[in-house]
Short mmCIF file of C-alpha atoms in Angstrom, two decimals:
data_model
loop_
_atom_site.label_atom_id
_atom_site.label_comp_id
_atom_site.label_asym_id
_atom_site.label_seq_id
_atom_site.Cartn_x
_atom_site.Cartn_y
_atom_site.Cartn_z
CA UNK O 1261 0.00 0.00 0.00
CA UNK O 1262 2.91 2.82 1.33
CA UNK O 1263 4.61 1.58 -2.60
CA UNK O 1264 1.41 2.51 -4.30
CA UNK O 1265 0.99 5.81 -2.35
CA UNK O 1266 4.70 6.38 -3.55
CA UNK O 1267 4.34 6.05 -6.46
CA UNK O 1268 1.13 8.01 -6.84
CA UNK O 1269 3.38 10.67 -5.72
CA UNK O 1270 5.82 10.10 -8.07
CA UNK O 1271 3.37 10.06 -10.91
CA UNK O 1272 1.96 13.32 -9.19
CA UNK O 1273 5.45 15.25 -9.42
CA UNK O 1274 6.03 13.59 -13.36
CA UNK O 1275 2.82 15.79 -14.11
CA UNK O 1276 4.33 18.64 -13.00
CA UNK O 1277 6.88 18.55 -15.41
CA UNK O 1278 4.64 17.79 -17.98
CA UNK O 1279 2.56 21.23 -16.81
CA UNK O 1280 6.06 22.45 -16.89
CA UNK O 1281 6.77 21.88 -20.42
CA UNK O 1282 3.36 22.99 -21.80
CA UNK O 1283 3.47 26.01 -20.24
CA UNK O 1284 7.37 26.80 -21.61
CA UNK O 1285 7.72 25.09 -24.91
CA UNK O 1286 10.68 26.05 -26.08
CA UNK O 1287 12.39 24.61 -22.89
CA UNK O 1288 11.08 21.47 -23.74
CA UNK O 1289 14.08 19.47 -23.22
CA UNK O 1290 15.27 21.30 -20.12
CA UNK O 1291 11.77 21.19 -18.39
CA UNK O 1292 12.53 18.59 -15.92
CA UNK O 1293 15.64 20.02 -14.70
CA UNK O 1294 14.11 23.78 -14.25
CA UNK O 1295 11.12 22.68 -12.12
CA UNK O 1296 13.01 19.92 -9.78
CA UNK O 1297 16.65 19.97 -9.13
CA UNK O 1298 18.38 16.86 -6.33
CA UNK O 1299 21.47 17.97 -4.58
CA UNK O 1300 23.60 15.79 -2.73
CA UNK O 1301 23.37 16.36 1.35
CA UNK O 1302 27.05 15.82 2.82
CA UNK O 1303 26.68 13.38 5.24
CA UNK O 1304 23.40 11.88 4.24
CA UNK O 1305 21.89 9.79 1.64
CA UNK O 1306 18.64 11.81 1.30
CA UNK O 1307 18.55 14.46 -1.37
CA UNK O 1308 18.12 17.89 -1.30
CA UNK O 1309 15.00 18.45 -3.59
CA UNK O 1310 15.02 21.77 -4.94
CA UNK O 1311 11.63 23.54 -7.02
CA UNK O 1312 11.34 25.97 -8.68
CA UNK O 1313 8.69 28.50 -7.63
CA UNK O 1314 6.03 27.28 -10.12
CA UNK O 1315 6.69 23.82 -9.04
CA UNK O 1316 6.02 24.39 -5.54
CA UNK O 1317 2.80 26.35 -6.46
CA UNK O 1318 1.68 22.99 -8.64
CA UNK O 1319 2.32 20.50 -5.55
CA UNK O 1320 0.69 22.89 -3.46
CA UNK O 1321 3.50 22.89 -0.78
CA UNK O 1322 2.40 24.59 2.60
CA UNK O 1323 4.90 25.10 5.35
CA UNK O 1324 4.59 25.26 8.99
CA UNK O 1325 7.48 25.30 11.87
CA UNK O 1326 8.60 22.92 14.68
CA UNK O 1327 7.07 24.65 17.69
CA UNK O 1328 6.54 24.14 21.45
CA UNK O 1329 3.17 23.93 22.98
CA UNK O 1330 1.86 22.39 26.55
CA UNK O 1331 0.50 19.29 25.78
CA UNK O 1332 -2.59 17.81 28.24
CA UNK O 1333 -2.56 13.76 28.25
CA UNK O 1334 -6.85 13.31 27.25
CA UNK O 1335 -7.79 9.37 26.95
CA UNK O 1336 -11.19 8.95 25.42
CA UNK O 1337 -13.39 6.47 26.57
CA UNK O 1338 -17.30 5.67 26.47
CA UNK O 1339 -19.87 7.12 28.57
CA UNK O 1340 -23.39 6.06 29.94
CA UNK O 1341 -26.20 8.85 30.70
CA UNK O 1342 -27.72 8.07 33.72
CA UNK O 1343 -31.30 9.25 35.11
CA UNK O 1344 -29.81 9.80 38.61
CA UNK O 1345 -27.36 9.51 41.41
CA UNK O 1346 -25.67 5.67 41.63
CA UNK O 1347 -27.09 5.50 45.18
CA UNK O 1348 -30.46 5.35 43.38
CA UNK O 1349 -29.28 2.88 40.34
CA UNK O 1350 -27.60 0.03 40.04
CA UNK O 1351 -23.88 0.34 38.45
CA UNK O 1352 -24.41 -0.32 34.87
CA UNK O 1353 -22.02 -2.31 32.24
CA UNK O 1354 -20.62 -0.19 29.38
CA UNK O 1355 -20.40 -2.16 26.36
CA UNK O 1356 -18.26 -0.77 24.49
CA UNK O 1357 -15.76 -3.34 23.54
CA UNK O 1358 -15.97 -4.52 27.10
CA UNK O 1359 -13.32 -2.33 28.46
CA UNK O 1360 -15.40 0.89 28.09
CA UNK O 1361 -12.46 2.43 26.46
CA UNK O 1362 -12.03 4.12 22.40
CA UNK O 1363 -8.51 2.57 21.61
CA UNK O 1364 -6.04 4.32 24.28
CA UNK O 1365 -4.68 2.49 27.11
CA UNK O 1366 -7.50 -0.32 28.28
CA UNK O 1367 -6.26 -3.34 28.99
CA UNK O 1368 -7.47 -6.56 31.04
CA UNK O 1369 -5.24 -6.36 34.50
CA UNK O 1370 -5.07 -7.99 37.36
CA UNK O 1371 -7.50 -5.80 39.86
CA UNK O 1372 -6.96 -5.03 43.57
CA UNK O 1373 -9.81 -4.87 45.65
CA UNK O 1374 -11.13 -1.17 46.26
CA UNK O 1375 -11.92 -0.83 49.65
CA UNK O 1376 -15.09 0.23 51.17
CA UNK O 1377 -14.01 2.52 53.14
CA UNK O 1378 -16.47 5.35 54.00
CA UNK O 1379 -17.42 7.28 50.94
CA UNK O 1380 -17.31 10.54 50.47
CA UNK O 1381 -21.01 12.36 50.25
CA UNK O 1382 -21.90 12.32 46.36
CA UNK O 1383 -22.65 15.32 45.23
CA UNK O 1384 -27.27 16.06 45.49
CA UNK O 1385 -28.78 15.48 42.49
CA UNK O 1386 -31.12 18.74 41.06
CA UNK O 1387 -35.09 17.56 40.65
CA UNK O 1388 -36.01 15.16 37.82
CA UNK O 1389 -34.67 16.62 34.22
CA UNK O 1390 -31.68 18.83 35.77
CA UNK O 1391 -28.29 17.36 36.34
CA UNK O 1392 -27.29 14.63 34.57
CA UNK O 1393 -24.94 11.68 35.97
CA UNK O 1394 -22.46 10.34 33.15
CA UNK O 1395 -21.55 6.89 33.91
CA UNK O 1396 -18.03 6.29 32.90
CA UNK O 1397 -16.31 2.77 33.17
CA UNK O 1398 -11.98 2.46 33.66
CA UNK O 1399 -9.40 -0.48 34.14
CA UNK O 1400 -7.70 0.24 37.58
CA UNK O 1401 -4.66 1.26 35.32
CA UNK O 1402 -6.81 3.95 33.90
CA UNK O 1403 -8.32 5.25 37.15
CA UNK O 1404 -4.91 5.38 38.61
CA UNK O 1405 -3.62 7.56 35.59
CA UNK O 1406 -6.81 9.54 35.64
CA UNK O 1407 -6.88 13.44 37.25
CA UNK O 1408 -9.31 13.45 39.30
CA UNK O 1409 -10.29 17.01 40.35
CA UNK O 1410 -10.47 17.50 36.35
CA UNK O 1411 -14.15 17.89 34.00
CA UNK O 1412 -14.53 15.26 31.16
CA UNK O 1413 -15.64 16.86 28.13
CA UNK O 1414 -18.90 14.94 26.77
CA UNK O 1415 -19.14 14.18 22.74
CA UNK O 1416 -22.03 12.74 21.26
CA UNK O 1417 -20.96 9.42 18.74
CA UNK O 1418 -19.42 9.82 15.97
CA UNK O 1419 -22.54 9.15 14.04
CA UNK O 1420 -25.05 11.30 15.73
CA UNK O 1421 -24.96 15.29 15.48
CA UNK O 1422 -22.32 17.01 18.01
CA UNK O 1423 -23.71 19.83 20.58
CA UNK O 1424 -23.84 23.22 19.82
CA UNK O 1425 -21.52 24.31 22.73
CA UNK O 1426 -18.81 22.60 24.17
CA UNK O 1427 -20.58 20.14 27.35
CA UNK O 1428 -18.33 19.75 30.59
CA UNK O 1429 -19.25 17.08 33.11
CA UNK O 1430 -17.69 17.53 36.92
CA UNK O 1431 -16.23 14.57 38.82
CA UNK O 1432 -19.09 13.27 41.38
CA UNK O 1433 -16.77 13.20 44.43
CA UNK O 1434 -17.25 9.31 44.76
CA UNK O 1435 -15.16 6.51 45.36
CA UNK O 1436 -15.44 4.37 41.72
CA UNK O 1437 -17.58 1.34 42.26
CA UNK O 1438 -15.69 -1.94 41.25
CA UNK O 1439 -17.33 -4.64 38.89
CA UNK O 1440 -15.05 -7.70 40.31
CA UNK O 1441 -16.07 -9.65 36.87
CA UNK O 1442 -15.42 -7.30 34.94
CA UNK O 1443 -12.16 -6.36 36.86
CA UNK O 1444 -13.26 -2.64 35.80
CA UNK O 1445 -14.18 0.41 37.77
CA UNK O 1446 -17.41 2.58 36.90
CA UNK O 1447 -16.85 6.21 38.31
CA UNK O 1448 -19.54 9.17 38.40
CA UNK O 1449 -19.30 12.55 36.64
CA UNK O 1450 -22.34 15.32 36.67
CA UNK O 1451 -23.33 17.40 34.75
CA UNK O 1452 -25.12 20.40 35.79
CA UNK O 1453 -28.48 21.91 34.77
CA UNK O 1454 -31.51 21.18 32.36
CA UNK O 1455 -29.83 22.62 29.34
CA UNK O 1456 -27.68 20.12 28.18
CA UNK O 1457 -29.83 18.11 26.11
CA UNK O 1458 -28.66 15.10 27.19
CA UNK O 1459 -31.33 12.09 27.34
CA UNK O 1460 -31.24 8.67 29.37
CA UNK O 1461 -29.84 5.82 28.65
CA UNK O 1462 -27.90 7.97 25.99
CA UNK O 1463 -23.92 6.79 24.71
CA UNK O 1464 -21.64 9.17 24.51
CA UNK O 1465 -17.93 9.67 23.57
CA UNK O 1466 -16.24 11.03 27.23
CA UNK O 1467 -12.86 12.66 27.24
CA UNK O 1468 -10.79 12.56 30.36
CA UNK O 1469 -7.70 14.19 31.45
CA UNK O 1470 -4.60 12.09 32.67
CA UNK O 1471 -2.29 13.20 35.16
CA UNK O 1472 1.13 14.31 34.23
CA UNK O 1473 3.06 17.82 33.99
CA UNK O 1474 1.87 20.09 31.05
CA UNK O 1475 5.07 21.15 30.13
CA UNK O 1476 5.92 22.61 26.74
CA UNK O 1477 7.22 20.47 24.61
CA UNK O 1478 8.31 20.04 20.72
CA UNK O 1479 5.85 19.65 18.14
CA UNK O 1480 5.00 19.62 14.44
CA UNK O 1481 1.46 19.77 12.65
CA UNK O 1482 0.65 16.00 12.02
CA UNK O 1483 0.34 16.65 8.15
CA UNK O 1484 4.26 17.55 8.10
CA UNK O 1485 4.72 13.69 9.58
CA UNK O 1486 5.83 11.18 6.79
CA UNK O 1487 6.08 7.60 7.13
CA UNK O 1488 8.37 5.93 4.06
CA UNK O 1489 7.69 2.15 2.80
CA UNK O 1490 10.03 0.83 6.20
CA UNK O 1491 7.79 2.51 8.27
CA UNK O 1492 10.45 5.12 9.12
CA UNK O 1493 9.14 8.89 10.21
CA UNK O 1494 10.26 12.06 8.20
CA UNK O 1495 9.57 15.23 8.18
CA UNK O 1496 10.88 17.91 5.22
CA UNK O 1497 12.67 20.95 6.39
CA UNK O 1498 13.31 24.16 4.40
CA UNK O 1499 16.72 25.57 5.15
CA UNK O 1500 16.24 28.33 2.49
CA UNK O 1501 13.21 29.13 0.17
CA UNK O 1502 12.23 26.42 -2.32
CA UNK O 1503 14.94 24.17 -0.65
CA UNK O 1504 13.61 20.68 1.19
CA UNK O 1505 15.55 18.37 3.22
CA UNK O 1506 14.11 15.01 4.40
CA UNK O 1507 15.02 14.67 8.45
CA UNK O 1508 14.46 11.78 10.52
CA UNK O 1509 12.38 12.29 13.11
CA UNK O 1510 11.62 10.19 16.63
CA UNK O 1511 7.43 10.20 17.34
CA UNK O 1512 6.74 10.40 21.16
CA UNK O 1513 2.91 10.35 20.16
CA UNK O 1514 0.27 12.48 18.02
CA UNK O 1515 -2.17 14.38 20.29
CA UNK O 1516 -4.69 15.88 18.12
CA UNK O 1517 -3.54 17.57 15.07
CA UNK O 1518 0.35 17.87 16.09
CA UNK O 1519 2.84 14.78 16.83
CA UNK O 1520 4.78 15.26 19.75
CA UNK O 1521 8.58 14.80 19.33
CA UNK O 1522 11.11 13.18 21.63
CA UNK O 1523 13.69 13.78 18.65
CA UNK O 1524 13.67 15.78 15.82
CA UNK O 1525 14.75 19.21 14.01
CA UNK O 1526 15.31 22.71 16.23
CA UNK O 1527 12.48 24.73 17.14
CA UNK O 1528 11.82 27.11 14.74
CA UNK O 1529 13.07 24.99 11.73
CA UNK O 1530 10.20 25.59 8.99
CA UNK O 1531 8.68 22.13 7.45
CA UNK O 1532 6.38 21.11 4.90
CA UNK O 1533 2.59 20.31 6.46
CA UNK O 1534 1.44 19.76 2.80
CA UNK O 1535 3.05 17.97 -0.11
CA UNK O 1536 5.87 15.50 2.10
CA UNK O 1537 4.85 12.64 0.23
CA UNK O 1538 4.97 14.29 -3.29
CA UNK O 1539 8.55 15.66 -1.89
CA UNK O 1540 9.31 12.13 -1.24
CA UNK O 1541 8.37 11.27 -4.72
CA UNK O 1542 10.34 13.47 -6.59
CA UNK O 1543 13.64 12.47 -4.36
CA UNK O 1544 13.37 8.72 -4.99
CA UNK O 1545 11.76 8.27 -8.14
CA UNK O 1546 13.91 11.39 -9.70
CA UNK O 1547 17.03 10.48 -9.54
#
């Protein structure tokens, strides 16, 4: 499949030189040359690939730089809409996938017994149709790497139609009731009010926060990100204008639309967040 992409790109950057040609006849034979040029790198087997500006405007090349941003570990996991508090329901089973989880990190452990120890008063319930309790199932892993004192952020499925303002749900203040079968945990968020538009018995998409520092740390958009045929990550950097270089990179993990980098090219360092795999084209299949 990654060979096929390739050499769509390849086949992508060939039309450009045919665009090339048409639109300057009479440098028919030299077409090639004027819109890509490959340099040697010292010290490196990539090539340099060099455009010229009409080139880049046909590939539709778009740059971005490496940056640093605080990044905020989210897990997202399923949620259950409940009519009220847990002292007034039984603890239902999520079933989604039977870990309650969307991908992430749920996994089957061995549990330790949560203790009954005295619970901490949940917080009231409003009268019928106000605040809504969001049923929310975890591996004892996740709990332990949940924060706590944190909202969730409520989305409705992927298939149904997402609210109109952005719904926050507030930890209950309980102690998570344990499923011993299940070797999961089902803790309690609310959310407040009769405005939410949330229904019983309703699934939704529930986005947590982990613990862990929110220090700055380097990123690039996740469109500059290129993965070659060995699986390999890349990113192209542009030293000077129409200029790209292809730079290893080492992926810590993408959150959201950037990829976090635990290696990679100095902040600052403009890449390429559109056209890396046409750029890898033109390098491999133009020499």
């Amino acid at each position: 499949m990654k060979a096929q992409l390739v050499a769509l790109a390849a086949g992508a950057v060939l039309g450009v030189f045919a665009q090339a040609q048409a639109a300057d006849p009479g440098a028919a034979a030299g077409a090639k040359s004027a819109a890509v040029k490959l340099e040697p790198i010292p010290d490196s087997k990539a090539k340099r690939v060099r455009l010229s500006a009409k080139a880049a405007e046909r590939l539709g090349i778009e740059m971005g730089k490496v940056e640093e941003q605080p990044i905020v570990r989210r897990q997202m996991v399923s949620g259950l809409v409940m009519a009220a508090s847990p002292e007034a329901t039984a603890a239902p089973k999520l079933a989604f996938g039977g870990l309650g989880s969307f991908g992430g990190f749920a996994q089957a452990v061995a549990v330790k017994s949560v203790q009954p120890a005295a619970q901490p008063a949940p917080r009231k319930a409003a009268a019928a149709g106000e605040d809504a309790w969001i049923a929310v199932s975890l591996s004892p892993v996740e709990w332990d790497r949940l924060a706590k004192d944190k909202p969730a952020r409520l989305f409705a499925l992927a298939t149904r139609e997402q609210p109109a303002a952005k719904l926050l749900a507030e930890p209950s203040g309980m102690q998570p009731a344990e499923d011993v079968k299940r070797t999961m945990l089902t803790t309690y968020y609310v959310v407040n009010g009769k405005d939410h538009g949330l229904t019983v018995n309703q699934r939704m998409r529930v986005e947590l926060q982990l613990t862990g520092a929110e220090d700055s740390q380097k990123v690039v958009p996740y469109g500059a990100l290129y993965y070659d045929a060995r699986g390999a990550a890349w990113v192209y950097v542009s030293k000077e204008p129409l200029a790209f270089e292809r730079q290893s990179v080492q992926v810590d993990r993408v959150v959201g639309n950037v990829v976090v980098l635990s290696d990679g090219p100095a902040l600052g360092t403009p890449v390429v967040t559109v056209g890396a795999a046409l750029l890898y084209g033109a390098e491999i299949f133009g020499k």
